[in-house]
Each structure stands twice: as C-alpha cells, then as structure tokens.
Short mmCIF file of C-alpha atoms in Angstrom, two decimals:
data_model
loop_
_atom_site.label_atom_id
_atom_site.label_comp_id
_atom_site.label_asym_id
_atom_site.label_seq_id
_atom_site.Cartn_x
_atom_site.Cartn_y
_atom_site.Cartn_z
CA UNK A 1053 -93.68 -5.13 -54.19
CA UNK A 1054 -90.58 -7.17 -55.02
CA UNK A 1055 -90.23 -10.35 -52.96
CA UNK A 1056 -86.85 -11.39 -51.63
CA UNK A 1057 -85.85 -14.84 -50.42
CA UNK A 1058 -88.51 -16.53 -48.31
CA UNK A 1059 -85.90 -16.96 -45.56
CA UNK A 1060 -85.79 -13.20 -45.04
CA UNK A 1061 -89.25 -13.38 -43.45
CA UNK A 1062 -87.63 -15.17 -40.49
CA UNK A 1063 -85.20 -12.31 -39.92
CA UNK A 1064 -85.09 -8.60 -39.17
CA UNK A 1065 -82.51 -5.94 -40.04
CA UNK A 1066 -79.79 -5.33 -37.46
CA UNK A 1067 -81.10 -2.86 -34.89
CA UNK A 1068 -78.35 -0.76 -33.40
CA UNK A 1069 -78.89 0.93 -30.07
CA UNK A 1070 -79.58 4.60 -29.60
CA UNK A 1071 -76.69 6.85 -30.53
CA UNK A 1072 -74.75 8.75 -27.88
CA UNK A 1073 -75.98 12.22 -28.87
CA UNK A 1074 -79.58 10.99 -28.86
CA UNK A 1075 -79.19 9.57 -25.34
CA UNK A 1076 -77.56 12.78 -24.08
CA UNK A 1077 -80.54 14.79 -25.25
CA UNK A 1078 -83.10 12.28 -24.02
CA UNK A 1079 -81.77 12.19 -20.44
CA UNK A 1080 -80.09 15.61 -20.29
CA UNK A 1081 -76.64 14.10 -19.78
CA UNK A 1082 -73.20 15.61 -20.44
CA UNK A 1083 -71.30 12.34 -20.88
CA UNK A 1084 -72.13 8.82 -21.97
CA UNK A 1085 -70.02 5.73 -21.28
CA UNK A 1086 -70.65 3.15 -23.96
CA UNK A 1087 -70.10 -0.38 -22.63
CA UNK A 1088 -72.30 -2.22 -25.12
CA UNK A 1089 -70.15 -3.01 -28.18
CA UNK A 1090 -66.90 -4.42 -26.72
CA UNK A 1091 -64.80 -1.68 -28.27
CA UNK A 1092 -61.33 -0.96 -26.86
CA UNK A 1093 -61.74 1.84 -24.27
CA UNK A 1094 -58.02 2.63 -24.63
CA UNK A 1095 -58.42 3.55 -28.28
CA UNK A 1096 -55.70 2.48 -30.68
CA UNK A 1097 -51.93 2.58 -31.02
CA UNK A 1098 -50.05 5.90 -30.91
CA UNK A 1099 -48.15 4.62 -33.94
CA UNK A 1100 -51.44 4.68 -35.83
CA UNK A 1101 -52.06 8.26 -34.68
CA UNK A 1102 -48.59 9.29 -35.88
CA UNK A 1103 -49.17 7.55 -39.20
CA UNK A 1104 -52.46 9.38 -39.74
CA UNK A 1105 -50.73 12.74 -39.24
CA UNK A 1106 -48.60 12.05 -42.32
CA UNK A 1107 -50.76 9.73 -44.42
CA UNK A 1108 -52.10 11.18 -47.66
CA UNK A 1109 -54.78 8.79 -48.93
CA UNK A 1110 -55.38 8.10 -52.61
CA UNK A 1111 -59.13 7.80 -52.50
CA UNK A 1112 -59.33 7.93 -56.30
CA UNK A 1113 -57.53 4.59 -56.68
CA UNK A 1114 -58.97 1.15 -55.90
CA UNK A 1115 -57.35 -0.68 -52.96
CA UNK A 1116 -55.07 -3.67 -53.42
CA UNK A 1117 -57.58 -6.48 -53.90
CA UNK A 1118 -55.05 -9.07 -52.79
CA UNK A 1119 -54.04 -7.14 -49.64
CA UNK A 1120 -50.46 -8.01 -50.56
CA UNK A 1121 -48.47 -5.88 -48.09
CA UNK A 1122 -50.58 -6.70 -45.04
CA UNK A 1123 -50.80 -10.34 -46.15
CA UNK A 1124 -47.02 -10.67 -46.27
CA UNK A 1125 -46.41 -9.12 -42.84
CA UNK A 1126 -49.26 -10.98 -41.15
CA UNK A 1127 -48.22 -14.34 -42.64
CA UNK A 1128 -44.71 -13.86 -41.24
CA UNK A 1129 -46.08 -12.84 -37.83
CA UNK A 1130 -48.38 -15.89 -37.69
CA UNK A 1131 -45.86 -18.29 -39.25
CA UNK A 1132 -48.41 -19.02 -41.97
CA UNK A 1133 -48.33 -19.13 -45.76
CA UNK A 1134 -49.64 -16.08 -47.61
CA UNK A 1135 -52.04 -18.34 -49.52
CA UNK A 1136 -53.59 -19.42 -46.20
CA UNK A 1137 -54.99 -15.95 -45.45
CA UNK A 1138 -58.28 -14.36 -46.48
CA UNK A 1139 -59.28 -10.80 -45.55
CA UNK A 1140 -62.66 -9.26 -44.88
CA UNK A 1141 -64.44 -6.13 -43.80
CA UNK A 1142 -64.08 -7.30 -40.21
CA UNK A 1143 -64.14 -11.04 -39.53
CA UNK A 1144 -67.92 -10.65 -39.73
CA UNK A 1145 -67.72 -10.41 -43.53
CA UNK A 1146 -65.75 -13.67 -43.60
CA UNK A 1147 -68.64 -15.28 -41.68
CA UNK A 1148 -70.86 -14.11 -44.51
CA UNK A 1149 -68.41 -15.46 -47.13
CA UNK A 1150 -68.35 -18.86 -45.41
CA UNK A 1151 -72.13 -19.08 -45.39
CA UNK A 1152 -72.37 -18.03 -49.02
CA UNK A 1153 -69.72 -20.57 -50.02
CA UNK A 1154 -70.69 -23.66 -48.01
CA UNK A 1155 -74.34 -23.30 -46.93
CA UNK A 1156 -77.47 -23.74 -49.04
CA UNK A 1157 -80.85 -25.46 -49.00
CA UNK A 1158 -80.61 -29.13 -48.11
CA UNK A 1159 -77.59 -28.85 -45.77
CA UNK A 1160 -77.35 -27.90 -42.11
CA UNK A 1161 -74.98 -26.08 -39.80
CA UNK A 1162 -74.27 -26.64 -36.11
CA UNK A 1163 -73.59 -23.89 -33.57
CA UNK A 1164 -73.84 -23.12 -29.87
CA UNK A 1165 -76.56 -20.98 -28.34
CA UNK A 1166 -76.14 -18.30 -27.22
CA UNK A 1167 -73.27 -17.27 -29.47
CA UNK A 1168 -72.44 -14.61 -32.05
CA UNK A 1169 -75.79 -14.13 -33.84
CA UNK A 1170 -74.40 -13.54 -37.33
CA UNK A 1171 -73.63 -17.25 -37.77
CA UNK A 1172 -77.34 -18.07 -37.59
CA UNK A 1173 -78.45 -14.93 -39.42
CA UNK A 1174 -76.34 -15.62 -42.51
CA UNK A 1175 -77.02 -19.37 -42.48
CA UNK A 1176 -80.77 -18.73 -42.62
CA UNK A 1177 -80.33 -16.31 -45.52
CA UNK A 1178 -78.57 -19.07 -47.47
CA UNK A 1179 -81.43 -21.51 -46.75
CA UNK A 1180 -79.52 -23.93 -44.51
CA UNK A 1181 -81.05 -25.70 -41.52
CA UNK A 1182 -79.63 -24.39 -38.22
CA UNK A 1183 -78.93 -26.76 -35.33
CA UNK A 1184 -78.41 -24.89 -32.06
CA UNK A 1185 -76.83 -26.65 -29.10
CA UNK A 1186 -77.26 -24.90 -25.71
CA UNK A 1187 -74.10 -23.91 -23.90
CA UNK A 1188 -73.40 -25.34 -20.44
CA UNK A 1189 -72.78 -22.47 -18.02
CA UNK A 1190 -71.54 -20.45 -20.98
CA UNK A 1191 -69.22 -23.14 -22.39
CA UNK A 1192 -69.74 -24.89 -25.73
CA UNK A 1193 -71.12 -28.40 -25.24
CA UNK A 1194 -68.67 -29.94 -27.70
CA UNK A 1195 -69.81 -33.58 -27.27
CA UNK A 1196 -73.41 -32.56 -27.98
CA UNK A 1197 -72.31 -30.45 -30.96
CA UNK A 1198 -70.35 -33.41 -32.30
CA UNK A 1199 -73.39 -35.67 -31.86
CA UNK A 1200 -75.53 -33.18 -33.83
CA UNK A 1201 -73.34 -33.53 -36.93
CA UNK A 1202 -74.88 -35.73 -39.63
CA UNK A 1203 -74.39 -36.41 -43.33
CA UNK A 1204 -76.00 -33.08 -44.23
CA UNK A 1205 -73.78 -30.96 -41.97
CA UNK A 1206 -71.45 -28.66 -43.90
CA UNK A 1207 -70.29 -26.15 -41.26
CA UNK A 1208 -69.79 -26.12 -37.48
CA UNK A 1209 -69.26 -22.80 -35.66
CA UNK A 1210 -67.07 -22.56 -32.57
CA UNK A 1211 -66.52 -19.25 -30.79
CA UNK A 1212 -63.69 -19.03 -28.25
CA UNK A 1213 -63.86 -17.04 -26.12
CA UNK A 1214 -67.59 -17.21 -26.71
CA UNK A 1215 -69.62 -14.08 -27.32
CA UNK A 1216 -71.74 -13.17 -25.32
CA UNK A 1217 -70.58 -15.31 -22.37
CA UNK A 1218 -66.81 -14.76 -22.56
CA UNK A 1219 -66.01 -18.41 -21.79
CA UNK A 1220 -62.88 -19.87 -23.40
CA UNK A 1221 -62.53 -23.33 -24.87
CA UNK A 1222 -60.01 -25.81 -23.44
CA UNK A 1223 -57.30 -26.95 -25.86
CA UNK A 1224 -57.74 -30.65 -25.06
CA UNK A 1225 -61.49 -30.43 -25.72
CA UNK A 1226 -60.89 -28.57 -28.98
CA UNK A 1227 -58.37 -31.15 -30.22
CA UNK A 1228 -60.69 -33.99 -29.23
CA UNK A 1229 -63.51 -32.32 -31.16
CA UNK A 1230 -61.36 -31.86 -34.27
CA UNK A 1231 -60.12 -35.46 -34.09
CA UNK A 1232 -63.71 -36.73 -34.12
CA UNK A 1233 -65.27 -34.25 -36.52
CA UNK A 1234 -65.70 -35.59 -40.08
CA UNK A 1235 -63.07 -34.02 -42.32
CA UNK A 1236 -65.68 -33.00 -44.90
CA UNK A 1237 -67.30 -30.63 -42.34
CA UNK A 1238 -65.80 -27.14 -42.15
CA UNK A 1239 -65.05 -26.08 -38.57
CA UNK A 1240 -65.01 -22.31 -38.05
CA UNK A 1241 -63.20 -21.18 -34.91
CA UNK A 1242 -63.97 -17.52 -34.23
CA UNK A 1243 -61.19 -15.97 -32.11
CA UNK A 1244 -62.28 -12.32 -32.26
CA UNK A 1245 -61.09 -11.79 -28.67
CA UNK A 1246 -57.89 -13.82 -29.03
CA UNK A 1247 -55.53 -11.06 -27.87
CA UNK A 1248 -57.21 -10.93 -24.44
CA UNK A 1249 -56.80 -14.64 -23.67
CA UNK A 1250 -54.47 -15.75 -20.87
CA UNK A 1251 -51.47 -17.41 -22.62
CA UNK A 1252 -52.01 -20.49 -20.45
CA UNK A 1253 -55.49 -20.83 -21.96
CA UNK A 1254 -54.45 -20.22 -25.57
CA UNK A 1255 -55.48 -23.27 -27.61
CA UNK A 1256 -52.95 -22.24 -30.32
CA UNK A 1257 -55.44 -23.07 -33.03
CA UNK A 1258 -53.42 -21.55 -35.87
CA UNK A 1259 -50.78 -24.20 -35.27
CA UNK A 1260 -53.42 -26.83 -36.03
CA UNK A 1261 -54.27 -25.56 -39.53
CA UNK A 1262 -51.87 -28.04 -41.14
CA UNK A 1263 -53.19 -30.88 -38.99
CA UNK A 1264 -56.85 -30.27 -39.82
CA UNK A 1265 -57.62 -29.43 -43.45
CA UNK A 1266 -61.22 -28.57 -42.48
CA UNK A 1267 -60.36 -25.80 -39.97
CA UNK A 1268 -60.56 -22.04 -40.45
CA UNK A 1269 -59.63 -19.60 -37.67
CA UNK A 1270 -61.09 -16.07 -37.70
CA UNK A 1271 -59.53 -13.00 -36.09
CA UNK A 1272 -60.09 -9.27 -36.25
CA UNK A 1273 -58.51 -5.84 -35.76
CA UNK A 1274 -61.79 -4.52 -34.29
CA UNK A 1275 -61.31 -5.51 -30.66
CA UNK A 1276 -57.91 -5.31 -28.93
CA UNK A 1277 -56.34 -3.33 -31.80
CA UNK A 1278 -59.08 -0.70 -31.46
CA UNK A 1279 -59.80 -0.43 -35.20
CA UNK A 1280 -63.52 -1.27 -35.17
CA UNK A 1281 -64.36 1.75 -37.32
CA UNK A 1282 -62.07 0.60 -40.14
CA UNK A 1283 -63.65 -2.86 -40.55
CA UNK A 1284 -60.82 -5.29 -41.24
CA UNK A 1285 -60.33 -8.89 -40.15
CA UNK A 1286 -58.88 -12.11 -41.48
CA UNK A 1287 -59.16 -15.87 -41.62
CA UNK A 1288 -56.46 -18.55 -41.65
CA UNK A 1289 -57.10 -21.89 -43.34
CA UNK A 1290 -55.58 -24.24 -45.89
CA UNK A 1291 -55.27 -22.89 -49.42
CA UNK A 1292 -58.18 -24.95 -50.79
CA UNK A 1293 -60.65 -23.33 -48.37
CA UNK A 1294 -59.21 -19.84 -48.91
CA UNK A 1295 -59.46 -20.22 -52.71
CA UNK A 1296 -63.16 -21.01 -52.49
CA UNK A 1297 -63.79 -18.07 -50.16
CA UNK A 1298 -61.92 -15.75 -52.52
CA UNK A 1299 -64.31 -16.72 -55.32
CA UNK A 1300 -67.26 -15.22 -53.41
CA UNK A 1301 -65.25 -12.38 -51.84
CA UNK A 1302 -65.71 -8.93 -53.34
CA UNK A 1303 -62.60 -7.94 -55.31
CA UNK A 1304 -61.96 -4.75 -53.28
CA UNK A 1305 -63.61 -5.63 -49.97
CA UNK A 1306 -61.03 -4.02 -47.66
CA UNK A 1307 -60.10 -0.37 -48.07
CA UNK A 1308 -56.63 1.03 -48.68
CA UNK A 1309 -56.63 2.97 -45.42
CA UNK A 1310 -57.78 -0.08 -43.42
CA UNK A 1311 -54.98 -2.18 -44.90
CA UNK A 1312 -52.36 0.48 -44.17
CA UNK A 1313 -53.46 1.14 -40.61
CA UNK A 1314 -53.74 -2.57 -39.78
CA UNK A 1315 -50.15 -2.87 -40.99
CA UNK A 1316 -49.03 -0.10 -38.61
CA UNK A 1317 -51.08 -1.54 -35.72
CA UNK A 1318 -49.38 -4.91 -36.12
CA UNK A 1319 -46.03 -3.27 -35.36
CA UNK A 1320 -47.11 -2.13 -31.89
CA UNK A 1321 -47.11 -5.20 -29.66
CA UNK A 1322 -46.58 -2.92 -26.66
CA UNK A 1323 -50.01 -1.36 -27.18
CA UNK A 1324 -51.66 -4.80 -27.21
CA UNK A 1325 -49.83 -5.87 -24.05
CA UNK A 1326 -50.73 -2.59 -22.32
CA UNK A 1327 -54.38 -2.97 -23.33
CA UNK A 1328 -54.41 -6.55 -22.07
CA UNK A 1329 -52.80 -5.62 -18.73
CA UNK A 1330 -55.21 -2.75 -18.08
CA UNK A 1331 -58.18 -4.90 -19.07
CA UNK A 1332 -57.08 -7.66 -16.68
CA UNK A 1333 -56.64 -5.20 -13.80
CA UNK A 1334 -60.14 -3.82 -14.32
CA UNK A 1335 -61.62 -7.31 -14.74
CA UNK A 1336 -60.15 -8.66 -11.51
CA UNK A 1337 -61.30 -5.59 -9.60
CA UNK A 1338 -64.80 -5.82 -11.02
CA UNK A 1339 -65.01 -9.55 -10.31
CA UNK A 1340 -64.10 -8.87 -6.67
CA UNK A 1341 -66.78 -6.20 -6.53
CA UNK A 1342 -69.37 -8.66 -7.87
CA UNK A 1343 -68.33 -11.16 -5.19
CA UNK A 1344 -68.79 -8.46 -2.56
CA UNK A 1345 -72.36 -7.66 -3.64
CA UNK A 1346 -73.13 -11.36 -4.22
CA UNK A 1347 -73.81 -11.10 -7.96
CA UNK A 1348 -72.81 -13.94 -10.28
CA UNK A 1349 -70.87 -13.72 -13.53
CA UNK A 1350 -69.53 -15.94 -16.29
CA UNK A 1351 -65.75 -16.58 -16.44
CA UNK A 1352 -64.43 -14.31 -19.18
CA UNK A 1353 -61.21 -14.26 -21.20
CA UNK A 1354 -62.29 -11.15 -23.09
CA UNK A 1355 -62.76 -7.41 -22.60
CA UNK A 1356 -66.39 -7.93 -21.58
CA UNK A 1357 -68.35 -9.79 -18.91
CA UNK A 1358 -71.78 -11.37 -18.73
CA UNK A 1359 -73.18 -10.57 -15.29
CA UNK A 1360 -76.17 -12.18 -13.60
CA UNK A 1361 -78.65 -9.61 -12.26
CA UNK A 1362 -81.15 -9.96 -9.41
CA UNK A 1363 -83.99 -9.36 -11.85
CA UNK A 1364 -84.56 -8.30 -15.46
CA UNK A 1365 -81.44 -7.27 -17.37
CA UNK A 1366 -83.66 -4.94 -19.38
CA UNK A 1367 -84.76 -3.19 -16.20
CA UNK A 1368 -81.14 -2.66 -15.13
CA UNK A 1369 -80.28 -1.48 -18.65
CA UNK A 1370 -82.96 1.21 -18.38
CA UNK A 1371 -81.65 2.31 -14.98
CA UNK A 1372 -78.06 2.51 -16.19
CA UNK A 1373 -78.80 4.36 -19.42
CA UNK A 1374 -80.56 7.10 -17.46
CA UNK A 1375 -77.29 7.57 -15.58
CA UNK A 1376 -75.11 7.65 -18.69
CA UNK A 1377 -74.00 4.01 -19.05
CA UNK A 1378 -74.96 1.85 -22.03
CA UNK A 1379 -74.82 -1.95 -21.64
CA UNK A 1380 -76.50 -4.88 -23.43
CA UNK A 1381 -79.48 -6.44 -21.65
CA UNK A 1382 -79.29 -10.22 -21.61
CA UNK A 1383 -82.88 -10.50 -22.79
CA UNK A 1384 -81.66 -9.38 -26.23
CA UNK A 1385 -78.96 -12.06 -26.14
CA UNK A 1386 -81.23 -14.93 -25.16
CA UNK A 1387 -80.02 -14.97 -21.54
CA UNK A 1388 -82.62 -13.37 -19.24
CA UNK A 1389 -81.61 -11.69 -15.97
CA UNK A 1390 -78.14 -10.76 -17.20
CA UNK A 1391 -76.30 -7.83 -18.72
CA UNK A 1392 -73.22 -7.90 -20.93
CA UNK A 1393 -70.83 -5.02 -20.46
CA UNK A 1394 -67.50 -4.01 -21.89
CA UNK A 1395 -64.79 -3.58 -19.24
CA UNK A 1396 -64.21 0.16 -19.44
CA UNK A 1397 -61.69 2.62 -18.07
CA UNK A 1398 -60.86 2.25 -14.37
CA UNK A 1399 -62.54 5.52 -13.36
CA UNK A 1400 -65.67 4.71 -15.40
CA UNK A 1401 -65.91 1.25 -13.85
CA UNK A 1402 -65.68 2.78 -10.36
CA UNK A 1403 -68.68 5.00 -11.16
CA UNK A 1404 -70.45 2.01 -12.72
CA UNK A 1405 -69.97 0.02 -9.52
CA UNK A 1406 -71.46 2.87 -7.50
CA UNK A 1407 -74.53 2.74 -9.71
CA UNK A 1408 -74.90 -1.02 -9.21
CA UNK A 1409 -74.71 -0.55 -5.44
CA UNK A 1410 -77.44 2.10 -5.62
CA UNK A 1411 -79.54 -0.12 -7.86
CA UNK A 1412 -79.06 -3.07 -5.50
CA UNK A 1413 -80.39 -1.04 -2.60
CA UNK A 1414 -83.45 0.26 -4.47
#
C-alpha cells in the first residue's frame, strides 16, 4: 500500500454527522432542525434568489482566476487595495493555503485551545510543531500565547469571535498583542462571524493591515451571508503576504457562480442587518431562558452558543437528536459537559427550550 506523510497517522478524515434524511428514518421523524453547523437559519438574500431566476451559468468556461469583479467591489467596500485580497473556497481553504505557505518541519505555530480545529489539522499535515494555549473561560489567553512564541514560530492563529466558544477579543488586547508580536511571525485573525459582532466590540482589524505588515484577516460568505453551500471566503493582508498565498492557491479555486452570487449578496446590507437583529433577539431570549433554568453559557458574539450542561453533552445530544434537533456535543470539541448550538428560528428555539426543560426534569 502507498504510504502518505507520516503526519497523517496522527489525523483522521473529517467525520460529518448523520444526514437529515438518515436521522428522519432512524427515529421516524417528519422534521429535523439542524443546529450543529452554524448555518444561517434565515437563508440568504432575496436579491440572490432573484438573480438565480435569471442567471444562465457558463459551466463550460473556467472561472475568473483573479476574481476581478468581486475583488474590485469588495476592495471598495472594505476600503482596501485590490492587491490586498486573496480568495478561497471558504476561508477554510485560505487556512490551508497559509499552512502550506508558511509551515513546515522545523517551525512551530501557536494557537488557542479549543478553537477552530482546521488550524491544527493543516499545521500537522505540513509537519509543523503545534503549541496549544488553553483559553480562559473561552477567551484567548493572549499573554500566554505571546510568551509561547519563539525563534521557530512562523504563524499565530487568533479566532475572534472564537469557535466553538463564541467569545470575542477586546480591541485593546488585540493591539497590545500585535505591538509585542515579532514582525516576522504571521498573525492570522479569523473573523468568520464578524457580521454578528456588536459594533461596540468590533476590533476593526482591517484598519490595522497597514499598521501591521504581518497580519492577515480572514472572513467568509458562509455564515451571515448564508452562502455556505457555495464555498467562498477571503483574506485581507499586505500585498507581500497575498502574493505568496497566490503562489500556492489553485488557479481556479473559486467557481464562477460563487463569485457572482457573492457579488449580489454584498449589495444587500439590509439582509445582513435583518439577520443580525433576529439573531440577537433569539440570543437574548435564550440567554434569559438559561438563566431561568440555572444553566451556564459562554458569552457569544456569534450565531451560536456554547452551553454548559448538567452532565455529558453527548448524552444531551442523543436525547435531542431523538426529538429532531441536531447539536454538537462538547465532548467532540474538547469541552466536556457542554453543547454548541446554532441560534435557530424563534419558533424552533421555543420548542428546543421545551425539550431542555423536559430533559432537566428527567
């Protein structure tokens, strides 16, 4: 049998959960509410739906490898230079590009734990040493992460708001970290949930790109924009970083239809504001409910919450899935006795709360 990299023996393929139709058949259910992947329960912009009614795709022609049209509009919206943008099949592919570009045997990378697992996964594939610094009540321990940086550190990963805890990073702490981080260490700030953040807690990281030549900010259309199925995201950094990433990037890594629909979605700020307002209403209501039943939770600036459970998160997961609700048990995220759930539609969350009350009494 062919042998791959030795590092692959430390890893396993991504294991997705059971599919909705499979769960329906298994538990004889008519409807499933999926709260496990942090997708937008409000779908996507009506402008996108209108566009799709008229769009005639040219599937026989390669997409624009430079993503010129979307690049131009997004650069103007972000007040950035077109040369400061790099696009990927979701921001997740840019994580992979960063690892392939800057990580290899003999260097190390620093990250929080728990955090988005693909940082570690891809770093191990490239043969880098991984330094994991435990979060403090869900927040990045930035002083400890800074202390972990040494002469062999090439990349530091920051995730704000953090996945899976939902905790945001304070601007003052971020600036202090950047001021003290060696300028030869790439700092990756993953802002996948940026659109959900309270404006008063926005660290305005994109405005710091010119101040810190070693910073790259990642964002995506998969979350608030509701385009997870299209797989398109982007990074913002100085041109020197972007040029290196473009060397390892596949020449046609984002599809024509993804580029076009992202362009349409960017025009609909009202949809994003509506999504954010509905998400906040549901979040505040659910937080009050958790107070009422005396369950703890992590402070979230996202469309999901990490909730402390009276016992095993896996046990609660099994109970919920039998009643048509899919969540993520904390045991799979490295945080026992918790579940992570997407904040769903108001009526679904009301039913979900009823189930938690029943579970609490059992």
